[in-house]
Tab-separated table of C-alpha atoms and ligand atoms in Angstrom:
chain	number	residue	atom	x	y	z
A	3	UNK	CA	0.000	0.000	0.000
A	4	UNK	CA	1.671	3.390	-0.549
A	5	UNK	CA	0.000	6.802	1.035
A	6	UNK	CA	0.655	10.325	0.158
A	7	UNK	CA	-0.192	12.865	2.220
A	8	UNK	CA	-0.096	15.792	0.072
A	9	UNK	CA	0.873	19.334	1.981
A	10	UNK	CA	0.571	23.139	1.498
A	11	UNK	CA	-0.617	26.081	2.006
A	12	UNK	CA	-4.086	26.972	0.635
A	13	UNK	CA	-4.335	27.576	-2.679
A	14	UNK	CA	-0.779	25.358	-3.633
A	15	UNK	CA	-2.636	23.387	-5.546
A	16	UNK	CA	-2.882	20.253	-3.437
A	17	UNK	CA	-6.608	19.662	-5.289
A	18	UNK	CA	-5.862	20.000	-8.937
A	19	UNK	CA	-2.094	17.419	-8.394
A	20	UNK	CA	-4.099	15.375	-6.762
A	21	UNK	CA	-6.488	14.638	-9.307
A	22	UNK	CA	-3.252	13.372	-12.002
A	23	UNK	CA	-1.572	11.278	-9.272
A	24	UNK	CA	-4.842	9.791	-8.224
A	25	UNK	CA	-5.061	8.516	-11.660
A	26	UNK	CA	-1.650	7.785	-12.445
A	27	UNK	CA	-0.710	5.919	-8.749
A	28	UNK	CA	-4.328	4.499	-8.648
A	29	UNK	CA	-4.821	5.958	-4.856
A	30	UNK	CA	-8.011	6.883	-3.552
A	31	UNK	CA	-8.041	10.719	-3.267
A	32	UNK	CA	-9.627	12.411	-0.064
A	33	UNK	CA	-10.125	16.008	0.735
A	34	UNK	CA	-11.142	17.077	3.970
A	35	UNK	CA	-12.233	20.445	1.871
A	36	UNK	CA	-14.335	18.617	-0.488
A	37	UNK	CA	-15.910	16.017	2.119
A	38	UNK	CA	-16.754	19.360	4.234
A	39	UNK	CA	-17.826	21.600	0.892
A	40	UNK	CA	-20.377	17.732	-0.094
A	41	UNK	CA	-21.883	18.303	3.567
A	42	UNK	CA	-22.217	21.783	3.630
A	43	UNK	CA	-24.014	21.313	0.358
A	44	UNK	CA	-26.521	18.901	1.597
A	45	UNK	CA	-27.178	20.556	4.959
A	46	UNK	CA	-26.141	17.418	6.680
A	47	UNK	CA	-25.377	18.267	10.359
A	48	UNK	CA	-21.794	17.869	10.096
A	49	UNK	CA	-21.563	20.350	7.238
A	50	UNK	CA	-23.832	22.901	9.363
A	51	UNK	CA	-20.876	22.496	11.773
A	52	UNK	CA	-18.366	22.841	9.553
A	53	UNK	CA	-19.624	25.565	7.331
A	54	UNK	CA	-19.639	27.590	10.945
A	55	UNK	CA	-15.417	27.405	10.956
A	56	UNK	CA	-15.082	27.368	7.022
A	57	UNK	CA	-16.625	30.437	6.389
A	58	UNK	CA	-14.632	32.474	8.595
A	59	UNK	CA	-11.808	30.579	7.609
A	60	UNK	CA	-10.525	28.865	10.879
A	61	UNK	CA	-9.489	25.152	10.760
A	62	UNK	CA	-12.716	22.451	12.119
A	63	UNK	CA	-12.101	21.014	15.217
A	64	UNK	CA	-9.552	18.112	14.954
A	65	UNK	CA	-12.017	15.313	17.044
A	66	UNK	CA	-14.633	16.122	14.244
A	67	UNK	CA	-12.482	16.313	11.358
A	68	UNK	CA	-10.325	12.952	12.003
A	69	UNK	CA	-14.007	11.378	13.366
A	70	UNK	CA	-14.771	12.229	9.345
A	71	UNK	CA	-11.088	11.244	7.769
A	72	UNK	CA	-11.151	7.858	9.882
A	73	UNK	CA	-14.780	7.367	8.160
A	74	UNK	CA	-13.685	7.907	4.722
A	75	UNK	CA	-10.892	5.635	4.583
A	76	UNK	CA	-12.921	2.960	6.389
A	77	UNK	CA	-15.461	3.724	3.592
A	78	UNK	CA	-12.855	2.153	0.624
A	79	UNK	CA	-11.911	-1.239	2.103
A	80	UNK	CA	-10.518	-2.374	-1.534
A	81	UNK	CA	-7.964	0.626	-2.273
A	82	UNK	CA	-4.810	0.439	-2.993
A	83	UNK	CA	-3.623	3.701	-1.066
A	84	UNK	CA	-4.616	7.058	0.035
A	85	UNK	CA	-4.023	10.589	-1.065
A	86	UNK	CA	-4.918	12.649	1.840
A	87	UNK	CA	-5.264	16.725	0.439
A	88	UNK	CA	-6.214	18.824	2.960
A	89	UNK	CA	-5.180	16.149	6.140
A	90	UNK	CA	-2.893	16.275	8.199
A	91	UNK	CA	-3.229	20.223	9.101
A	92	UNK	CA	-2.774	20.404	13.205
A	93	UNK	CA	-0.147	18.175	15.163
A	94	UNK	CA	-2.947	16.089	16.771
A	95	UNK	CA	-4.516	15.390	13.429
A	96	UNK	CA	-0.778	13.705	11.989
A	97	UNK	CA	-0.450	11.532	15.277
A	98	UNK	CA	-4.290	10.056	14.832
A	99	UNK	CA	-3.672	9.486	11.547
A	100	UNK	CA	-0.080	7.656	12.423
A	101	UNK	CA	-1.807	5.865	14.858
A	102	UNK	CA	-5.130	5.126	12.672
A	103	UNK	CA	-3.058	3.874	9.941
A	104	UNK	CA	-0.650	1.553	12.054
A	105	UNK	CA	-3.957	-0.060	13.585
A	106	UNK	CA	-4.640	-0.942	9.481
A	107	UNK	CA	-1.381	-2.042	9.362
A	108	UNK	CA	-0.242	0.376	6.939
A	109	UNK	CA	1.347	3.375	7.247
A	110	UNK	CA	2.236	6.956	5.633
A	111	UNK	CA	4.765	6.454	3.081
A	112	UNK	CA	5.575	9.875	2.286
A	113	UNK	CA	4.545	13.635	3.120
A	114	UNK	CA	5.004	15.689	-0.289
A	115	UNK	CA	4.648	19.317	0.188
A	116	UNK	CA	3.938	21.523	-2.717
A	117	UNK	CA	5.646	25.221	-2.044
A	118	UNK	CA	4.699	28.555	-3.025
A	119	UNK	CA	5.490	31.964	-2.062
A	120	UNK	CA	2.142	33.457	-0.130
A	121	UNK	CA	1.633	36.804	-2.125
A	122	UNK	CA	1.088	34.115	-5.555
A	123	UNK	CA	-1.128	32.239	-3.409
A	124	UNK	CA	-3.317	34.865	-1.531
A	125	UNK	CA	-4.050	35.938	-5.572
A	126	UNK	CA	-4.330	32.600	-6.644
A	127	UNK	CA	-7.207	31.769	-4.103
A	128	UNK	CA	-9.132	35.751	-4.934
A	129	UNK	CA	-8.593	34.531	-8.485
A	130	UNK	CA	-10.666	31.184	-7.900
A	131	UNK	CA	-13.044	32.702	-5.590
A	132	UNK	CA	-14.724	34.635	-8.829
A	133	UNK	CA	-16.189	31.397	-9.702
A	134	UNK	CA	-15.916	28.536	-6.854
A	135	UNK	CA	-18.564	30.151	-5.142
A	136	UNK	CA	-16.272	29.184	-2.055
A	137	UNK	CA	-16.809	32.214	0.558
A	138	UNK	CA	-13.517	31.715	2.566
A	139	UNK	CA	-11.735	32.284	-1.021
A	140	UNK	CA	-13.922	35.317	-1.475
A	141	UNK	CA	-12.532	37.996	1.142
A	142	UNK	CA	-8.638	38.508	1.488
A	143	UNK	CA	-9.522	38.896	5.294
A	144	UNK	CA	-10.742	35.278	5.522
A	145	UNK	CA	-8.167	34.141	3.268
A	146	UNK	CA	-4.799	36.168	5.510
A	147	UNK	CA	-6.771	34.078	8.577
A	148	UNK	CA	-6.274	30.854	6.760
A	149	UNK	CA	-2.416	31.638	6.422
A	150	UNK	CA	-2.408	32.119	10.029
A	151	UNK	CA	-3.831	29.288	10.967
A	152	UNK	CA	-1.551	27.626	8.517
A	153	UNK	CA	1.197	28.815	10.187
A	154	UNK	CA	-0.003	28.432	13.680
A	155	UNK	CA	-1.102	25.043	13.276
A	156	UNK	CA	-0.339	23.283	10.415
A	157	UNK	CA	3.630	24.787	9.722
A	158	UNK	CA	5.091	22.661	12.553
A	159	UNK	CA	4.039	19.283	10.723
A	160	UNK	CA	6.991	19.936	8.266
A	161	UNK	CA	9.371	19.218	11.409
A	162	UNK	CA	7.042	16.413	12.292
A	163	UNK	CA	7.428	14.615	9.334
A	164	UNK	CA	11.024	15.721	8.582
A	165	UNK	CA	11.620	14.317	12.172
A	166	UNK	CA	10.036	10.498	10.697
A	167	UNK	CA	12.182	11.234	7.370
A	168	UNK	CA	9.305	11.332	5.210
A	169	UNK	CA	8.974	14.936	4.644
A	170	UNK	CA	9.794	16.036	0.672
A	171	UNK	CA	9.198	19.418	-1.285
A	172	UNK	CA	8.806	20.445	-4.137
A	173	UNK	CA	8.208	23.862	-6.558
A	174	UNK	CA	4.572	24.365	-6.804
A	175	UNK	CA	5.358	27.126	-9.380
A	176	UNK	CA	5.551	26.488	-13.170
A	177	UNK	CA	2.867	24.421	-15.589
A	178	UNK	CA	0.682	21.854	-14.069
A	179	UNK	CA	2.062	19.300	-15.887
A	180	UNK	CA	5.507	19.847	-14.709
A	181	UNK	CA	4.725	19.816	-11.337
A	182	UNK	CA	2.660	16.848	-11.671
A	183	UNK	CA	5.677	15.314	-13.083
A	184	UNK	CA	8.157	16.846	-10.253
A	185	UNK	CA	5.575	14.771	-7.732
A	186	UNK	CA	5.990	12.370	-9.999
A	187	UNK	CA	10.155	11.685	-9.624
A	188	UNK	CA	9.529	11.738	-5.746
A	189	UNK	CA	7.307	9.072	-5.612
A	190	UNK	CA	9.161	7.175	-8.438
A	191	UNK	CA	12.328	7.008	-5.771
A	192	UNK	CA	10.266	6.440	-2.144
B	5	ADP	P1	-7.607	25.247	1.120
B	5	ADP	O1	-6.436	24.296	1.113
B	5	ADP	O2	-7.647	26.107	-0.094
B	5	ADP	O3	-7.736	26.019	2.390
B	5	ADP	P2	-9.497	23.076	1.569
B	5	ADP	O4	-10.588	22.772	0.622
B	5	ADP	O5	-8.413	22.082	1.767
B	5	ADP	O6	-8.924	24.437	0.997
B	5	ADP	O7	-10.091	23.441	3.009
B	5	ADP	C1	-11.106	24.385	3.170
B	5	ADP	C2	-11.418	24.575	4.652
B	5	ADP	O8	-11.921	23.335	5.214
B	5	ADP	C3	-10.245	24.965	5.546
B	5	ADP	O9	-9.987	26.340	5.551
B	5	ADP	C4	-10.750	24.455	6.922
B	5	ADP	O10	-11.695	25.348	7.477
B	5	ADP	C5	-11.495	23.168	6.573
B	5	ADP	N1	-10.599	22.003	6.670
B	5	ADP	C6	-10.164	21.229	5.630
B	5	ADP	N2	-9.338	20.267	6.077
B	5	ADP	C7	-9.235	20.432	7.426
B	5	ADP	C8	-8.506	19.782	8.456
B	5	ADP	N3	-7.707	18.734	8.198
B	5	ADP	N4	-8.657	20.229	9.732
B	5	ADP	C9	-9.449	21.246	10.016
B	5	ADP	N5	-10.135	21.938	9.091
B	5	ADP	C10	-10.047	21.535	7.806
């Protein structure tokens, strides 16, 4: 089994990678964001929850949002591996998902962070906001809180991973393609 956890800040284009090396790895791709964006969608209760921290841009609790990761995996009993976008983002979130993943007697292969400078990012995400209809892409006030809570919360996982020797970077900037194949080289040599 071989899982990818793919990291970086919003808007480094964790989503559209993941959707080539999904295909190209045969993994089963989830995103907290788009299991959250389904729910909040549907009015189910978790995405009424949710859709309360989204929309102002904070992180979901990390007891509902593992509760919800743990679920999903459970939910593809024949797959081959996991591309987690969006998870991982706090401390306590990587050590359930160590732990969830030894007790399937698998583990994370490799943590692949995609990097980006923020000023490309912050008009990356207002770019995409014109027509994703997403409100926490829609306001640069919501979107400068994300950062923070990037770097608050989620930043310290690069240590956390480098610490397990399984952290790896590369550029997120150029054509889509090439970064897709600069993912591509990393997971050729795991
Ligand atoms: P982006 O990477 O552009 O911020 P996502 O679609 O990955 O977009 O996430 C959107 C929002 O969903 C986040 O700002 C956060 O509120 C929530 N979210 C997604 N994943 C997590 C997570 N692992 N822990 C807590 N909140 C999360």
């Amino acid at each position: 089994m071989i899982n990818i956890v793919l990291f970086g800040k919003p808007g480094a284009g964790k989503g559209t990678q993941a959707e080539f090396l999904k295909e190209k790895y045969n993994l089963v791709h989830l995103s907290t964001g788009d299991i959250f964006r389904f729910n909040m969608k549907n009015g189910t209760d978790l995405g009424n929850l949710a859709k309360s921290y989204i929309d102002k841009g904070d992180l979901v609790p990390d007891e509902v949002t593992t509760k919800m990761l743990i679920d999903a995996v459970n939910a593809n009993p024949g797959a081959k591996g996991f591309l987690f976008d969006g998870y991982p983002r706090t401390i306590s979130q990587a050590e359930a998902l160590d732990a969830f993943l030894e007790s399937k007697g698998t583990q994370n292969t490799a943590t692949i962070a995609l990097e980006a400078d923020d000023n490309i990012l912050v008009a990356r995400l207002l770019e995409r906001g014109k027509t994703s209809g997403r409100i926490d892409d829609q306001d640069e006030d919501k979107i400068r809180n994300r950062y923070q809570e990037y770097n608050e919360k989620t930043a310290p996982l690069m240590d956390y991973y480098k610490q397990q020797g399984k952290f790896h970077a590369v550029d997120g900037i150029g054509e889509i393609a090439e970064i897709t194949s600069r993912l591509g080289n990393v997971i050729d040599n795991l």
